[in-house]
Amino acid sequence: MVHWDVKGKSVLITGGASGLGAAYVQGFLKAGIKQVAVLDIAEDAGKQFTADMNKTYPGKVIFVKCDVGNEECITAAFNEVVAKFKTVDIVFNNAGIMNDAPHIWRKMCDVNVQGLISFTYKAIKHMRTDDGGAGGTIINIASVAAITKGDLLPAYSATKTAVLQFSQCIAGNLFEQAGIRILTLCPGPTDTPLLHNLKERGGDERAGEKLENVLTNSEVVTQSVDSAVKAMLKMYEDAENGSIWLTTDNKPVKNITPVIDDAFNSFMNAMRN
């Protein structure tokens, strides 16, 4: 098994100014990366977080304001990071919205799907070893919502299923052809602000109340941020291109690629028979 080391790597992460994204940034820094670009739409929070991180890791963190739901912003931000870092080794598509409310779900689709796809394509073009790049890793955040059935957040679940399928399809033979890994991480409920104000995140009042009741149920294990960060780093170290990983319930991260492959194979067999 090949062991991948984050030490000395240059990282671009979206949605990195707060919540789990900020924790991922700190995890990377503790693991010895060279530098990280924190992209986020929240400018004040991003600048403050960057300043705080640079007190402990001088000169290693930059902030770039970016609306991941806006293509012009994505292009400008990506180009700015490349201009400063020259080489980006890891592109981490972490930014996401979890909100099925009528006035938000379209924006959620833009951020969770279109923004992630755009950054992935830009990263591939930058990293390709068969076109002058240095190779690298792209991490796409899906969710357990992509692989479970339920009526709590149908629009959100659809976006995360799209992430899972897109990542699987584009991974293909990308590592053999261009030296790039596409990795997909599916976190379960995690103790971050994303789980706050749950009533407001449903498609309507009834859905919001049901969402809150289910996710605050004592039987639902909310994993710690530390557990989620350790899972991500372990995945980075061990994962093969195109693999899918599950992190939930504060358990060790698990490679669920065989489970997903079996499901696809069963479907293909059903089509043929």
Short mmCIF file of C-alpha atoms in Angstrom, two decimals:
data_model
loop_
_atom_site.label_atom_id
_atom_site.label_comp_id
_atom_site.label_asym_id
_atom_site.label_seq_id
_atom_site.Cartn_x
_atom_site.Cartn_y
_atom_site.Cartn_z
CA MET A 1 0.00 0.00 0.00
CA VAL A 2 1.28 3.46 -0.94
CA HIS A 3 1.48 5.89 1.98
CA TRP A 4 0.74 9.51 1.10
CA ASP A 5 2.24 12.22 3.31
CA VAL A 6 0.77 15.72 3.65
CA LYS A 7 4.06 17.18 4.84
CA GLY A 8 5.31 19.94 2.59
CA LYS A 9 2.10 20.09 0.54
CA SER A 10 0.29 23.21 -0.63
CA VAL A 11 -3.46 23.08 0.01
CA LEU A 12 -6.51 24.97 -1.26
CA ILE A 13 -9.66 24.44 0.80
CA THR A 14 -13.10 25.91 0.22
CA GLY A 15 -15.35 26.78 3.14
CA GLY A 16 -12.30 26.79 5.38
CA ALA A 17 -12.97 29.77 7.64
CA SER A 18 -15.21 28.09 10.20
CA GLY A 19 -16.76 24.84 11.35
CA LEU A 20 -15.34 21.59 10.07
CA GLY A 21 -13.44 23.40 7.32
CA ALA A 22 -11.44 25.38 9.87
CA ALA A 23 -10.77 22.18 11.79
CA TYR A 24 -9.48 20.53 8.60
CA VAL A 25 -7.14 23.49 8.09
CA GLN A 26 -5.77 23.12 11.61
CA GLY A 27 -5.38 19.38 11.10
CA PHE A 28 -3.36 19.96 7.93
CA LEU A 29 -1.16 22.54 9.66
CA LYS A 30 -0.44 20.26 12.60
CA ALA A 31 0.46 17.50 10.12
CA GLY A 32 3.14 19.70 8.54
CA ILE A 33 1.79 21.09 5.28
CA LYS A 34 3.78 23.85 3.60
CA GLN A 35 0.92 26.33 3.18
CA VAL A 36 -2.84 26.57 2.85
CA ALA A 37 -5.22 28.91 1.07
CA VAL A 38 -8.50 29.32 2.95
CA LEU A 39 -11.35 30.20 0.60
CA ASP A 40 -14.63 31.38 2.07
CA ILE A 41 -17.44 33.84 1.40
CA ALA A 42 -17.27 35.08 5.01
CA GLU A 43 -14.53 37.69 4.66
CA ASP A 44 -14.32 38.92 8.25
CA ALA A 45 -14.30 35.41 9.70
CA GLY A 46 -11.78 34.28 7.09
CA LYS A 47 -9.37 37.11 7.77
CA GLN A 48 -9.62 36.62 11.53
CA PHE A 49 -9.11 32.87 11.28
CA THR A 50 -6.12 33.36 8.99
CA ALA A 51 -4.57 35.88 11.37
CA ASP A 52 -5.08 33.50 14.30
CA MET A 53 -3.51 30.58 12.44
CA ASN A 54 -0.52 32.64 11.34
CA LYS A 55 0.30 33.38 14.97
CA THR A 56 1.06 29.69 15.46
CA TYR A 57 2.09 28.90 11.87
CA PRO A 58 3.70 32.13 10.61
CA GLY A 59 3.21 32.81 6.91
CA LYS A 60 1.55 29.47 6.18
CA VAL A 61 -2.05 30.60 5.76
CA ILE A 62 -3.62 33.00 3.26
CA PHE A 63 -7.26 33.98 2.89
CA VAL A 64 -9.03 34.47 -0.43
CA LYS A 65 -12.66 35.58 -0.47
CA CYS A 66 -14.71 33.33 -2.73
CA ASP A 67 -18.37 32.67 -3.37
CA VAL A 68 -18.27 29.01 -4.41
CA GLY A 69 -21.64 29.44 -6.07
CA ASN A 70 -20.28 32.02 -8.51
CA GLU A 71 -18.12 30.92 -11.45
CA GLU A 72 -16.32 34.25 -11.83
CA CYS A 73 -15.35 34.17 -8.16
CA ILE A 74 -14.16 30.58 -8.47
CA THR A 75 -11.93 31.36 -11.45
CA ALA A 76 -10.46 34.47 -9.84
CA ALA A 77 -9.81 32.73 -6.52
CA PHE A 78 -8.22 29.65 -8.07
CA ASN A 79 -5.95 31.76 -10.27
CA GLU A 80 -4.94 33.90 -7.29
CA VAL A 81 -3.93 30.85 -5.26
CA VAL A 82 -1.96 29.34 -8.15
CA ALA A 83 -0.19 32.67 -8.70
CA LYS A 84 0.88 32.73 -5.04
CA PHE A 85 1.64 29.05 -4.48
CA LYS A 86 2.79 28.14 -8.02
CA THR A 87 1.86 24.51 -7.32
CA VAL A 88 -1.29 23.35 -5.51
CA ASP A 89 -0.97 19.74 -4.33
CA ILE A 90 -4.34 19.29 -2.63
CA VAL A 91 -7.67 20.85 -3.60
CA PHE A 92 -10.24 20.23 -0.90
CA ASN A 93 -13.86 20.84 -1.92
CA ASN A 94 -15.30 21.29 1.55
CA ALA A 95 -17.70 24.23 1.13
CA GLY A 96 -21.31 23.22 1.46
CA ILE A 97 -24.79 24.31 2.46
CA MET A 98 -27.32 22.08 4.23
CA ASN A 99 -30.64 23.84 3.85
CA ASP A 100 -33.72 22.75 1.90
CA ALA A 101 -35.61 25.99 2.63
CA PRO A 102 -37.41 27.37 -0.46
CA HIS A 103 -35.28 30.52 -0.65
CA ILE A 104 -31.96 28.68 -0.25
CA TRP A 105 -32.01 25.32 -2.02
CA ARG A 106 -31.08 26.68 -5.45
CA LYS A 107 -28.03 28.41 -3.99
CA MET A 108 -27.24 25.16 -2.18
CA CYS A 109 -27.18 23.33 -5.51
CA ASP A 110 -24.84 25.96 -6.95
CA VAL A 111 -22.39 25.62 -4.06
CA ASN A 112 -22.60 21.90 -3.32
CA VAL A 113 -22.55 20.69 -6.92
CA GLN A 114 -21.61 23.29 -9.53
CA GLY A 115 -18.92 24.92 -7.41
CA LEU A 116 -17.38 21.58 -6.51
CA ILE A 117 -17.39 20.45 -10.14
CA SER A 118 -15.77 23.69 -11.28
CA PHE A 119 -12.97 23.51 -8.71
CA THR A 120 -12.40 19.86 -9.57
CA TYR A 121 -11.99 20.59 -13.28
CA LYS A 122 -9.65 23.49 -12.57
CA ALA A 123 -7.60 21.36 -10.20
CA ILE A 124 -7.28 18.55 -12.75
CA LYS A 125 -6.08 20.96 -15.42
CA HIS A 126 -3.52 22.43 -13.01
CA MET A 127 -2.27 19.10 -11.66
CA ARG A 128 -2.07 16.84 -14.73
CA THR A 129 1.38 15.24 -14.99
CA ASP A 130 0.73 14.57 -18.68
CA ASP A 131 0.39 18.31 -19.26
CA GLY A 132 3.21 19.78 -17.19
CA GLY A 133 1.60 19.51 -13.75
CA ALA A 134 2.95 17.86 -10.62
CA GLY A 135 0.01 15.58 -9.85
CA GLY A 136 -2.00 15.84 -6.67
CA THR A 137 -5.11 14.95 -4.73
CA ILE A 138 -8.67 16.29 -4.91
CA ILE A 139 -10.86 15.67 -1.87
CA ASN A 140 -14.61 15.98 -2.38
CA ILE A 141 -16.94 16.06 0.61
CA ALA A 142 -20.17 14.13 0.14
CA SER A 143 -22.24 12.91 3.11
CA VAL A 144 -23.93 9.87 4.58
CA ALA A 145 -27.00 11.53 3.05
CA ALA A 146 -25.63 10.45 -0.34
CA ILE A 147 -25.85 6.77 0.56
CA THR A 148 -28.92 6.60 2.79
CA LYS A 149 -32.63 6.86 2.06
CA GLY A 150 -34.85 9.36 3.86
CA ASP A 151 -37.20 12.28 3.47
CA LEU A 152 -35.52 14.76 5.83
CA LEU A 153 -33.45 16.78 3.35
CA PRO A 154 -34.22 15.56 -0.18
CA ALA A 155 -32.58 18.46 -2.03
CA TYR A 156 -29.46 18.37 0.15
CA SER A 157 -29.26 14.59 -0.22
CA ALA A 158 -29.52 14.96 -3.99
CA THR A 159 -26.56 17.36 -4.05
CA LYS A 160 -24.42 14.96 -2.07
CA THR A 161 -25.41 12.01 -4.24
CA ALA A 162 -24.34 14.13 -7.21
CA VAL A 163 -20.95 14.70 -5.55
CA LEU A 164 -20.52 10.97 -5.01
CA GLN A 165 -21.42 10.04 -8.58
CA PHE A 166 -19.40 12.85 -10.15
CA SER A 167 -16.32 11.90 -8.15
CA GLN A 168 -16.66 8.23 -9.07
CA CYS A 169 -17.12 8.97 -12.75
CA ILE A 170 -14.32 11.48 -13.14
CA ALA A 171 -11.79 9.44 -11.14
CA GLY A 172 -11.63 6.68 -13.75
CA ASN A 173 -7.98 6.10 -14.69
CA LEU A 174 -7.00 9.64 -13.75
CA PHE A 175 -4.16 8.55 -11.49
CA GLU A 176 -2.57 6.33 -14.14
CA GLN A 177 -3.04 8.98 -16.82
CA ALA A 178 -2.30 12.18 -14.93
CA GLY A 179 -1.05 11.42 -11.41
CA ILE A 180 -4.22 12.68 -9.72
CA ARG A 181 -6.31 11.04 -7.02
CA ILE A 182 -10.01 11.85 -6.55
CA LEU A 183 -11.12 10.93 -3.01
CA THR A 184 -14.64 11.15 -1.63
CA LEU A 185 -15.40 11.46 2.08
CA CYS A 186 -18.90 10.85 3.48
CA PRO A 187 -19.19 12.31 6.99
CA GLY A 188 -22.08 11.50 9.28
CA PRO A 189 -23.62 14.06 11.68
CA THR A 190 -20.74 16.08 13.12
CA ASP A 191 -20.69 18.54 16.02
CA THR A 192 -20.49 21.77 14.00
CA PRO A 193 -22.76 24.81 13.47
CA LEU A 194 -24.26 22.96 10.49
CA LEU A 195 -26.42 21.13 13.03
CA HIS A 196 -27.69 24.35 14.61
CA ASN A 197 -31.11 25.88 13.85
CA LEU A 198 -32.29 22.64 12.28
CA LYS A 199 -35.94 23.72 12.16
CA GLU A 200 -34.99 26.41 9.65
CA ARG A 201 -33.24 23.97 7.32
CA GLY A 202 -36.22 21.86 6.24
CA GLY A 203 -38.22 22.39 3.08
CA ASP A 204 -41.17 23.50 5.20
CA GLU A 205 -42.09 23.83 8.89
CA ARG A 206 -43.12 20.19 9.25
CA ALA A 207 -39.92 18.94 7.60
CA GLY A 208 -37.84 21.25 9.79
CA GLU A 209 -39.41 19.95 12.98
CA LYS A 210 -38.90 16.35 11.87
CA LEU A 211 -35.28 17.06 10.99
CA GLU A 212 -34.61 18.53 14.42
CA ASN A 213 -36.35 15.65 16.19
CA VAL A 214 -34.38 13.01 14.31
CA LEU A 215 -30.92 14.58 14.51
CA THR A 216 -31.26 15.52 18.18
CA ASN A 217 -32.51 12.04 19.10
CA SER A 218 -30.33 10.43 21.75
CA GLU A 219 -29.84 7.40 19.49
CA VAL A 220 -28.10 9.52 16.83
CA VAL A 221 -24.36 9.65 17.52
CA THR A 222 -22.86 13.01 16.58
CA GLN A 223 -19.18 12.54 15.87
CA SER A 224 -16.61 14.97 17.22
CA VAL A 225 -14.75 17.37 14.98
CA ASP A 226 -11.47 15.74 16.03
CA SER A 227 -12.73 12.36 14.88
CA ALA A 228 -13.76 13.79 11.51
CA VAL A 229 -10.36 15.45 11.02
CA LYS A 230 -8.45 12.29 11.92
CA ALA A 231 -10.62 10.38 9.46
CA MET A 232 -9.85 12.81 6.65
CA LEU A 233 -6.09 12.66 7.26
CA LYS A 234 -6.13 8.86 7.45
CA MET A 235 -8.07 8.71 4.19
CA TYR A 236 -5.52 11.02 2.55
CA GLU A 237 -2.66 8.78 3.68
CA ASP A 238 -4.14 5.47 2.55
CA ALA A 239 -6.72 6.04 -0.18
CA GLU A 240 -6.54 4.97 -3.80
CA ASN A 241 -7.94 7.06 -6.62
CA GLY A 242 -11.72 6.81 -6.88
CA SER A 243 -12.24 5.45 -3.38
CA ILE A 244 -15.10 6.43 -1.08
CA TRP A 245 -14.73 6.69 2.68
CA LEU A 246 -17.17 6.87 5.59
CA THR A 247 -16.60 8.73 8.85
CA THR A 248 -19.34 8.55 11.45
CA ASP A 249 -20.15 7.73 15.10
CA ASN A 250 -16.55 8.52 16.20
CA LYS A 251 -15.41 5.26 14.61
CA PRO A 252 -12.24 4.80 12.53
CA VAL A 253 -12.67 5.92 8.93
CA LYS A 254 -13.84 3.10 6.68
CA ASN A 255 -13.25 2.45 2.98
CA ILE A 256 -16.75 1.73 1.65
CA THR A 257 -15.77 1.56 -2.02
CA PRO A 258 -16.50 -2.21 -2.21
CA VAL A 259 -20.01 -1.62 -0.84
CA ILE A 260 -20.73 1.12 -3.40
CA ASP A 261 -19.23 -0.97 -6.21
CA ASP A 262 -21.41 -3.94 -5.25
CA ALA A 263 -24.50 -1.73 -5.40
CA PHE A 264 -23.59 -0.47 -8.87
CA ASN A 265 -22.80 -4.00 -10.07
CA SER A 266 -26.17 -5.23 -8.78
CA PHE A 267 -27.90 -2.48 -10.68
CA MET A 268 -26.00 -3.30 -13.88
CA ASN A 269 -26.92 -6.97 -13.51
CA ALA A 270 -30.57 -5.99 -13.08
CA MET A 271 -30.38 -4.00 -16.32
CA ARG A 272 -28.96 -6.97 -18.22
CA ASN A 273 -31.39 -9.58 -16.86
#
